PDB file of C-alpha atoms in Angstrom:
ATOM      1  CA  MET A   1     -16.352  20.151   4.220  1.00  0.00           C
ATOM      2  CA  THR A   2     -18.479  17.648   6.033  1.00  0.00           C
ATOM      3  CA  GLU A   3     -16.255  14.954   7.470  1.00  0.00           C
ATOM      4  CA  LYS A   4     -17.080  11.359   7.783  1.00  0.00           C
ATOM      5  CA  ILE A   5     -16.746   8.533  10.018  1.00  0.00           C
ATOM      6  CA  ILE A   6     -15.848   5.336   9.104  1.00  0.00           C
ATOM      7  CA  LYS A   7     -15.962   2.391  11.858  1.00  0.00           C
ATOM      8  CA  THR A   8     -13.119  -0.123  11.076  1.00  0.00           C
ATOM      9  CA  PRO A   9     -12.119  -3.067  13.197  1.00  0.00           C
ATOM     10  CA  ARG A  10      -8.096  -2.229  12.930  1.00  0.00           C
ATOM     11  CA  PHE A  11      -8.316   1.639  13.508  1.00  0.00           C
ATOM     12  CA  GLY A  12     -11.385   2.021  15.219  1.00  0.00           C
ATOM     13  CA  GLU A  13     -13.231   5.156  14.280  1.00  0.00           C
ATOM     14  CA  ILE A  14     -11.705   6.973  11.165  1.00  0.00           C
ATOM     15  CA  PHE A  15     -12.800  10.419  10.343  1.00  0.00           C
ATOM     16  CA  TYR A  16     -12.453  11.899   6.635  1.00  0.00           C
ATOM     17  CA  LYS A  17     -12.887  14.228   4.665  1.00  0.00           C
ATOM     18  CA  ALA A  18     -14.411  13.887   0.596  1.00  0.00           C
ATOM     19  CA  GLU A  19     -10.623  15.494  -0.597  1.00  0.00           C
ATOM     20  CA  ASP A  20      -9.082  12.286   1.350  1.00  0.00           C
ATOM     21  CA  ILE A  21     -10.516  10.087  -1.080  1.00  0.00           C
ATOM     22  CA  LEU A  22      -8.675   8.097  -3.256  1.00  0.00           C
ATOM     23  CA  THR A  23     -10.848   6.478  -6.206  1.00  0.00           C
ATOM     24  CA  PHE A  24      -9.621   3.549  -8.225  1.00  0.00           C
ATOM     25  CA  PRO A  25     -11.702   3.524 -11.425  1.00  0.00           C
ATOM     26  CA  ARG A  26     -11.225  -0.298 -11.363  1.00  0.00           C
ATOM     27  CA  GLY A  27     -10.616  -0.809  -7.667  1.00  0.00           C
ATOM     28  CA  ILE A  28      -7.696  -3.123  -7.100  1.00  0.00           C
ATOM     29  CA  PRO A  29      -6.909  -6.712  -7.943  1.00  0.00           C
ATOM     30  CA  ALA A  30      -9.081  -8.872  -5.845  1.00  0.00           C
ATOM     31  CA  PHE A  31     -11.224  -5.932  -5.148  1.00  0.00           C
ATOM     32  CA  GLU A  32     -12.344  -4.959  -8.104  1.00  0.00           C
ATOM     33  CA  LYS A  33     -15.841  -3.981  -6.886  1.00  0.00           C
ATOM     34  CA  PHE A  34     -14.100  -1.338  -3.876  1.00  0.00           C
ATOM     35  CA  HIS A  35     -13.523   1.926  -5.905  1.00  0.00           C
ATOM     36  CA  GLU A  36     -13.161   4.353  -2.853  1.00  0.00           C
ATOM     37  CA  TRP A  37      -9.752   3.952  -0.221  1.00  0.00           C
ATOM     38  CA  ILE A  38      -8.358   6.232   2.381  1.00  0.00           C
ATOM     39  CA  LEU A  39      -4.695   6.321   3.207  1.00  0.00           C
ATOM     40  CA  VAL A  40      -4.602   5.891   7.121  1.00  0.00           C
ATOM     41  CA  GLY A  41      -1.507   5.629   9.647  1.00  0.00           C
ATOM     42  CA  SER A  42       0.783   7.682  11.567  1.00  0.00           C
ATOM     43  CA  ASP A  43       3.405  10.024   9.849  1.00  0.00           C
ATOM     44  CA  ASP A  44       6.256   8.187  11.974  1.00  0.00           C
ATOM     45  CA  ASN A  45       5.397   4.872  10.039  1.00  0.00           C
ATOM     46  CA  ALA A  46       6.895   3.984   6.536  1.00  0.00           C
ATOM     47  CA  VAL A  47       3.986   1.283   6.308  1.00  0.00           C
ATOM     48  CA  LYS A  48       0.505   3.178   5.706  1.00  0.00           C
ATOM     49  CA  TRP A  49      -2.992   1.307   5.008  1.00  0.00           C
ATOM     50  CA  LEU A  50      -4.966   2.007   2.176  1.00  0.00           C
ATOM     51  CA  GLN A  51      -8.558   1.371   4.101  1.00  0.00           C
ATOM     52  CA  SER A  52     -11.811   0.388   2.086  1.00  0.00           C
ATOM     53  CA  ILE A  53     -14.883   2.920   2.722  1.00  0.00           C
ATOM     54  CA  ASP A  54     -16.634   0.203   0.892  1.00  0.00           C
ATOM     55  CA  ASP A  55     -15.666  -2.619   3.076  1.00  0.00           C
ATOM     56  CA  LYS A  56     -14.663  -1.594   6.978  1.00  0.00           C
ATOM     57  CA  ASP A  57     -12.806  -5.019   7.318  1.00  0.00           C
ATOM     58  CA  ILE A  58     -10.360  -4.531   4.151  1.00  0.00           C
ATOM     59  CA  ALA A  59      -7.365  -2.967   4.558  1.00  0.00           C
ATOM     60  CA  LEU A  60      -4.112  -3.149   2.544  1.00  0.00           C
ATOM     61  CA  PRO A  61      -0.595  -2.009   4.070  1.00  0.00           C
ATOM     62  CA  VAL A  62       1.329   0.038   1.484  1.00  0.00           C
ATOM     63  CA  THR A  63       4.712   2.100   1.503  1.00  0.00           C
ATOM     64  CA  SER A  64       7.114   3.914  -0.320  1.00  0.00           C
ATOM     65  CA  PRO A  65       9.034   2.327  -2.625  1.00  0.00           C
ATOM     66  CA  ASP A  66      11.793   4.510  -1.015  1.00  0.00           C
ATOM     67  CA  ALA A  67      11.487   2.363   1.537  1.00  0.00           C
ATOM     68  CA  ILE A  68      12.031  -0.668   0.068  1.00  0.00           C
ATOM     69  CA  LYS A  69      14.318   0.067  -2.844  1.00  0.00           C
ATOM     70  CA  PRO A  70      15.782   3.105  -3.054  1.00  0.00           C
ATOM     71  CA  ASP A  71      16.592   3.416  -6.919  1.00  0.00           C
ATOM     72  CA  TYR A  72      13.355   1.635  -7.347  1.00  0.00           C
ATOM     73  CA  ASN A  73      12.554   3.101 -10.776  1.00  0.00           C
ATOM     74  CA  ALA A  74       9.126   1.313 -12.174  1.00  0.00           C
ATOM     75  CA  ARG A  75       7.988   1.952 -16.098  1.00  0.00           C
ATOM     76  CA  ILE A  76       4.385   2.453 -16.287  1.00  0.00           C
ATOM     77  CA  PRO A  77       2.463   1.712 -19.183  1.00  0.00           C
ATOM     78  CA  GLU A  78       0.941   5.161 -20.976  1.00  0.00           C
ATOM     79  CA  ASP A  79      -2.826   3.819 -21.104  1.00  0.00           C
ATOM     80  CA  GLU A  80      -2.709   3.560 -17.569  1.00  0.00           C
ATOM     81  CA  LEU A  81      -1.903   7.362 -16.346  1.00  0.00           C
ATOM     82  CA  MET A  82      -4.609   8.277 -18.902  1.00  0.00           C
ATOM     83  CA  LEU A  83      -6.928   6.168 -16.286  1.00  0.00           C
ATOM     84  CA  ILE A  84      -6.152   8.080 -13.365  1.00  0.00           C
ATOM     85  CA  GLY A  85      -5.838  11.796 -15.585  1.00  0.00           C
ATOM     86  CA  SER A  86      -2.638  13.231 -15.191  1.00  0.00           C
ATOM     87  CA  ARG A  87       1.095  12.316 -17.177  1.00  0.00           C
ATOM     88  CA  ASP A  88       2.914  15.021 -14.783  1.00  0.00           C
ATOM     89  CA  PRO A  89       5.766  13.177 -12.728  1.00  0.00           C
ATOM     90  CA  SER A  90       5.064  16.470  -9.791  1.00  0.00           C
ATOM     91  CA  ASP A  91       1.669  15.002  -9.873  1.00  0.00           C
ATOM     92  CA  LEU A  92       2.073  11.548  -9.201  1.00  0.00           C
ATOM     93  CA  ALA A  93       2.833   9.255  -6.471  1.00  0.00           C
ATOM     94  CA  LEU A  94       3.823   5.500  -6.407  1.00  0.00           C
ATOM     95  CA  LEU A  95       2.877   2.950  -3.567  1.00  0.00           C
ATOM     96  CA  ILE A  96       3.688  -0.568  -2.796  1.00  0.00           C
ATOM     97  CA  VAL A  97       2.050  -3.193  -1.727  1.00  0.00           C
ATOM     98  CA  VAL A  98       3.166  -5.316   1.169  1.00  0.00           C
ATOM     99  CA  SER A  99       2.379  -8.349   2.718  1.00  0.00           C
ATOM    100  CA  ILE A 100       2.820  -8.696   6.586  1.00  0.00           C
ATOM    101  CA  PRO A 101       2.997 -12.116   7.839  1.00  0.00           C
ATOM    102  CA  GLU A 102       0.786 -11.788  11.126  1.00  0.00           C
ATOM    103  CA  LEU A 103       3.084 -14.391  13.393  1.00  0.00           C
ATOM    104  CA  ALA A 104       6.300 -13.803  11.534  1.00  0.00           C
ATOM    105  CA  PRO A 105       6.640 -10.008  10.192  1.00  0.00           C
ATOM    106  CA  TRP A 106      10.216 -10.276   9.481  1.00  0.00           C
ATOM    107  CA  ASN A 107       9.189 -12.217   6.399  1.00  0.00           C
ATOM    108  CA  MET A 108       7.655  -9.169   4.893  1.00  0.00           C
ATOM    109  CA  THR A 109       7.623  -8.850   1.420  1.00  0.00           C
ATOM    110  CA  ALA A 110       6.728  -6.234  -0.968  1.00  0.00           C
ATOM    111  CA  ASN A 111       5.062  -6.160  -4.440  1.00  0.00           C
ATOM    112  CA  LEU A 112       7.416  -4.704  -6.812  1.00  0.00           C
ATOM    113  CA  ARG A 113       5.992  -5.956  -9.895  1.00  0.00           C
ATOM    114  CA  ALA A 114       2.924  -3.598  -9.279  1.00  0.00           C
ATOM    115  CA  PRO A 115       2.796  -0.615  -7.913  1.00  0.00           C
ATOM    116  CA  ILE A 116      -0.263   1.608  -7.009  1.00  0.00           C
ATOM    117  CA  ILE A 117       0.020   4.878  -9.042  1.00  0.00           C
ATOM    118  CA  LEU A 118      -1.625   7.818  -7.772  1.00  0.00           C
ATOM    119  CA  SER A 119      -2.633  11.404  -9.271  1.00  0.00           C
ATOM    120  CA  LEU A 120      -2.387  13.772  -6.141  1.00  0.00           C
ATOM    121  CA  LYS A 121      -4.673  16.541  -8.563  1.00  0.00           C
ATOM    122  CA  THR A 122      -7.242  14.143  -9.439  1.00  0.00           C
ATOM    123  CA  ARG A 123      -7.213  11.704  -6.169  1.00  0.00           C
ATOM    124  CA  LYS A 124      -7.198   8.548  -9.107  1.00  0.00           C
ATOM    125  CA  ALA A 125      -5.117   5.377  -8.535  1.00  0.00           C
ATOM    126  CA  VAL A 126      -4.932   2.389 -10.358  1.00  0.00           C
ATOM    127  CA  GLN A 127      -2.514  -0.483  -9.138  1.00  0.00           C
ATOM    128  CA  VAL A 128      -0.803  -1.940 -12.575  1.00  0.00           C
ATOM    129  CA  ILE A 129       1.805  -3.929 -13.543  1.00  0.00           C
ATOM    130  CA  ALA A 130       4.909  -2.624 -14.349  1.00  0.00           C
ATOM    131  CA  LEU A 131       6.681  -2.914 -17.512  1.00  0.00           C
ATOM    132  CA  ASN A 132       9.980  -3.513 -15.739  1.00  0.00           C
ATOM    133  CA  GLU A 133      10.093  -7.630 -15.598  1.00  0.00           C
ATOM    134  CA  GLU A 134      12.966  -7.575 -13.158  1.00  0.00           C
ATOM    135  CA  TYR A 135      10.816  -6.463 -10.190  1.00  0.00           C
ATOM    136  CA  PRO A 136       9.385  -9.489  -8.351  1.00  0.00           C
ATOM    137  CA  ILE A 137       6.030 -10.081  -6.917  1.00  0.00           C
ATOM    138  CA  ARG A 138       7.555 -10.903  -3.559  1.00  0.00           C
ATOM    139  CA  HIS A 139      10.298  -9.023  -2.836  1.00  0.00           C
ATOM    140  CA  ILE A 140      12.126  -9.981   0.858  1.00  0.00           C
ATOM    141  CA  VAL A 141      12.018  -6.927   2.660  1.00  0.00           C
ATOM    142  CA  PHE A 142      14.586  -7.234   5.341  1.00  0.00           C
ATOM    143  CA  PRO A 143      18.268  -8.016   4.947  1.00  0.00           C
ATOM    144  CA  GLU A 144      18.943 -11.820   6.501  1.00  0.00           C
ATOM    145  CA  ASP A 145      20.641 -10.510   9.728  1.00  0.00           C
ATOM    146  CA  VAL A 146      18.203  -8.345  10.369  1.00  0.00           C
ATOM    147  CA  ARG A 147      15.023 -10.915   9.738  1.00  0.00           C
ATOM    148  CA  GLU A 148      17.302 -13.542  12.097  1.00  0.00           C
ATOM    149  CA  LYS A 149      17.482 -10.369  15.122  1.00  0.00           C
ATOM    150  CA  MET A 150      13.527  -9.734  14.574  1.00  0.00           C
ATOM    151  CA  LYS A 151      12.914 -13.253  14.704  1.00  0.00           C
ATOM    152  CA  ALA A 152      15.201 -14.035  17.545  1.00  0.00           C
ATOM    153  CA  SER A 153      13.792 -10.635  19.017  1.00  0.00           C
ATOM    154  CA  ALA A 154      10.158 -12.121  19.230  1.00  0.00           C
ATOM    155  CA  LEU A 155      10.933 -15.564  20.252  1.00  0.00           C
ATOM    156  CA  LYS A 156      12.718 -14.120  23.205  1.00  0.00           C
ATOM    157  CA  GLU A 157       9.588 -11.925  24.020  1.00  0.00           C
ATOM    158  CA  ASP A 158       7.371 -14.717  23.447  1.00  0.00           C
ATOM    159  CA  LYS A 159       9.087 -16.933  26.280  1.00  0.00           C
ATOM    160  CA  LYS A 160       8.921 -14.144  28.765  1.00  0.00           C
ATOM    161  CA  CYS A 161       4.781 -14.628  28.375  1.00  0.00           C
TER     162      CYS A 161
END
């Protein structure tokens, strides 16, 4: 199994194998022409990154829905499951795209309305619109008190510099 290398501005050199690739048959909304991605990030961080193999400059932060909303239960349209080649719940994993403002990470939001579903066996994935209308596109991740503490801490750090 030959290792390949991609040089990215965010992560530097990333070594990966063919079996690490996640294939998005129709791309990801706004990135439809990019079909091959790898998941990168440290095991001790809940946020991982979907790194495009096709464009080294594109990486999307993602996390498990359990990290954001433990009772998350997206209803996925049946035809979307057919696209990734699996309907077996034990073979499926969900990821949620998060938006992390560079200058205000405490305002991080999660797109609960459009999860990424992937088959661990076929390594195919697709971002879908969940049938649950109650899930928002911009779910605020941190409670207000945590956001205020993070913001105060960042301001304190800025004053030190």
